[in-house]
Short mmCIF file of C-alpha atoms in Angstrom, two decimals:
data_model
loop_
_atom_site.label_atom_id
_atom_site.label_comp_id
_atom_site.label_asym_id
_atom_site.label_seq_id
_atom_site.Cartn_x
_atom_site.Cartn_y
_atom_site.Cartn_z
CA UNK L 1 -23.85 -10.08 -39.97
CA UNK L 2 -26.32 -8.01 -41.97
CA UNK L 3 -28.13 -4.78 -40.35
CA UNK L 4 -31.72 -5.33 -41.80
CA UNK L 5 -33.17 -1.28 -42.13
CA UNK L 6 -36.14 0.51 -43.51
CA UNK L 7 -33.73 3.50 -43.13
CA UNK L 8 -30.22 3.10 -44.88
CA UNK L 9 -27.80 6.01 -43.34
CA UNK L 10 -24.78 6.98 -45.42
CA UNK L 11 -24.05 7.74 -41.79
CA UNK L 12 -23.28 4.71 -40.26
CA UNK L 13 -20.65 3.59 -43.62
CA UNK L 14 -17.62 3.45 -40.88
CA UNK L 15 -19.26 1.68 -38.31
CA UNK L 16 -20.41 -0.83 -40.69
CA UNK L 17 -17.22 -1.36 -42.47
CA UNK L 18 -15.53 -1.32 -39.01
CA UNK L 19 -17.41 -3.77 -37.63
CA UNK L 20 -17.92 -6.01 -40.74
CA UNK L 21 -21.88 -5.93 -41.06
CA UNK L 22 -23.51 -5.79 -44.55
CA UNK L 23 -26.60 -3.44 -44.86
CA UNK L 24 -29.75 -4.98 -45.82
CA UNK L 25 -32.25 -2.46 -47.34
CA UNK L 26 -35.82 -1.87 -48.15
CA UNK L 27 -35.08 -1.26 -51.73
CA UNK L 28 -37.85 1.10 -51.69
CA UNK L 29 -35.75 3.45 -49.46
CA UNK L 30 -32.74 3.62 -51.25
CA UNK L 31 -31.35 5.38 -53.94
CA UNK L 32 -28.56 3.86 -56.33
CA UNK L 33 -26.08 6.54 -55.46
CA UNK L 34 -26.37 5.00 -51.92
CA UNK L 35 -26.48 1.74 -53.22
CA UNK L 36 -23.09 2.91 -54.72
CA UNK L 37 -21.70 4.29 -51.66
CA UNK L 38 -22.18 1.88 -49.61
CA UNK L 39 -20.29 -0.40 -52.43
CA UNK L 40 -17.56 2.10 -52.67
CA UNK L 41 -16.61 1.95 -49.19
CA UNK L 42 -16.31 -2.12 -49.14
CA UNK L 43 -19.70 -2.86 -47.54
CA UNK L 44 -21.95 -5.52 -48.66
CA UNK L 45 -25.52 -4.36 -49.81
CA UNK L 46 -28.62 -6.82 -50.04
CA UNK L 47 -31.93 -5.52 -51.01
CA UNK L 48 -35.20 -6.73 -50.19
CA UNK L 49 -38.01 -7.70 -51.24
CA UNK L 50 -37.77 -7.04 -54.82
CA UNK L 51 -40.39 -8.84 -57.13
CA UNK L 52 -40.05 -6.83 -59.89
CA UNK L 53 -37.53 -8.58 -62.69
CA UNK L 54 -36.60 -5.12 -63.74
CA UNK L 55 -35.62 -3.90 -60.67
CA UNK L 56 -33.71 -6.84 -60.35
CA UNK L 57 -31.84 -7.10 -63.53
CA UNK L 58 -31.15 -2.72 -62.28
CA UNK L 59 -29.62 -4.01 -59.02
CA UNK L 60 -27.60 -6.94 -60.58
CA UNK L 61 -25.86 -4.29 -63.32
CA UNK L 62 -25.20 -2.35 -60.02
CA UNK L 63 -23.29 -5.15 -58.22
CA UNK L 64 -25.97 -5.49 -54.94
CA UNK L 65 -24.06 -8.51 -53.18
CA UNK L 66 -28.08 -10.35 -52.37
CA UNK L 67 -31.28 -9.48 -53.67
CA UNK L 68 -34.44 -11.29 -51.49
CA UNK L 69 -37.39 -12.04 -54.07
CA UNK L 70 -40.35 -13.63 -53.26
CA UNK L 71 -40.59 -14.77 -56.66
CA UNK L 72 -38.80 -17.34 -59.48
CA UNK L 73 -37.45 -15.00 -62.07
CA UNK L 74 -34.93 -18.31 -63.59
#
C-alpha cells in the first residue's frame, strides 16, 4: 500500500511505518533530507514523475525504493 501525496509530512513517519504503507511523492515537493528520513525510519519512498535522467540517477544514489518516469532512460 503506497500513500500517493503532493504533500509528504515527516509527520505521519509512525503511522506509515505502523501501518506498513510506502509514501509516494511528487518529487517536486520533497527534499532529500526527507527523502532520507523517511528511509531512515524503514519506510518505502517512490517518487513520481521524474523525466529528468539526472534527477533520476540523484534518487537512485539515494536509495528511493520506485521512481515513475514517463520516459526510457535504458
Amino acid at each position: 500500500l503506497q500513500h500517493v501525496t503532493n504533500n509528504p509530512d515527516q509527520g505521519m513517519k509512525n503511522y506509515y511505518k505502523n501501518e506498513k504503507i510506502a509514501l509516494d511523492a511528487n518529487y517536486t515537493k520533497i527534499t532529500s533530507s526527507e527523502i532520507q528520513a523517511f528511509k531512515n525510519a524503514g519506510i518505502p519512498v517512490n517518487l513520481w514523475t521524474v523525466d529528468d535522467q539526472g534527477k533520476v540517477w540523484d534518487y537512485i544514489k539515494m536509495k528511493a525504493d520506485y521512481i515513475t518516469t514517463n520516459k526510457r532512460f535504458w
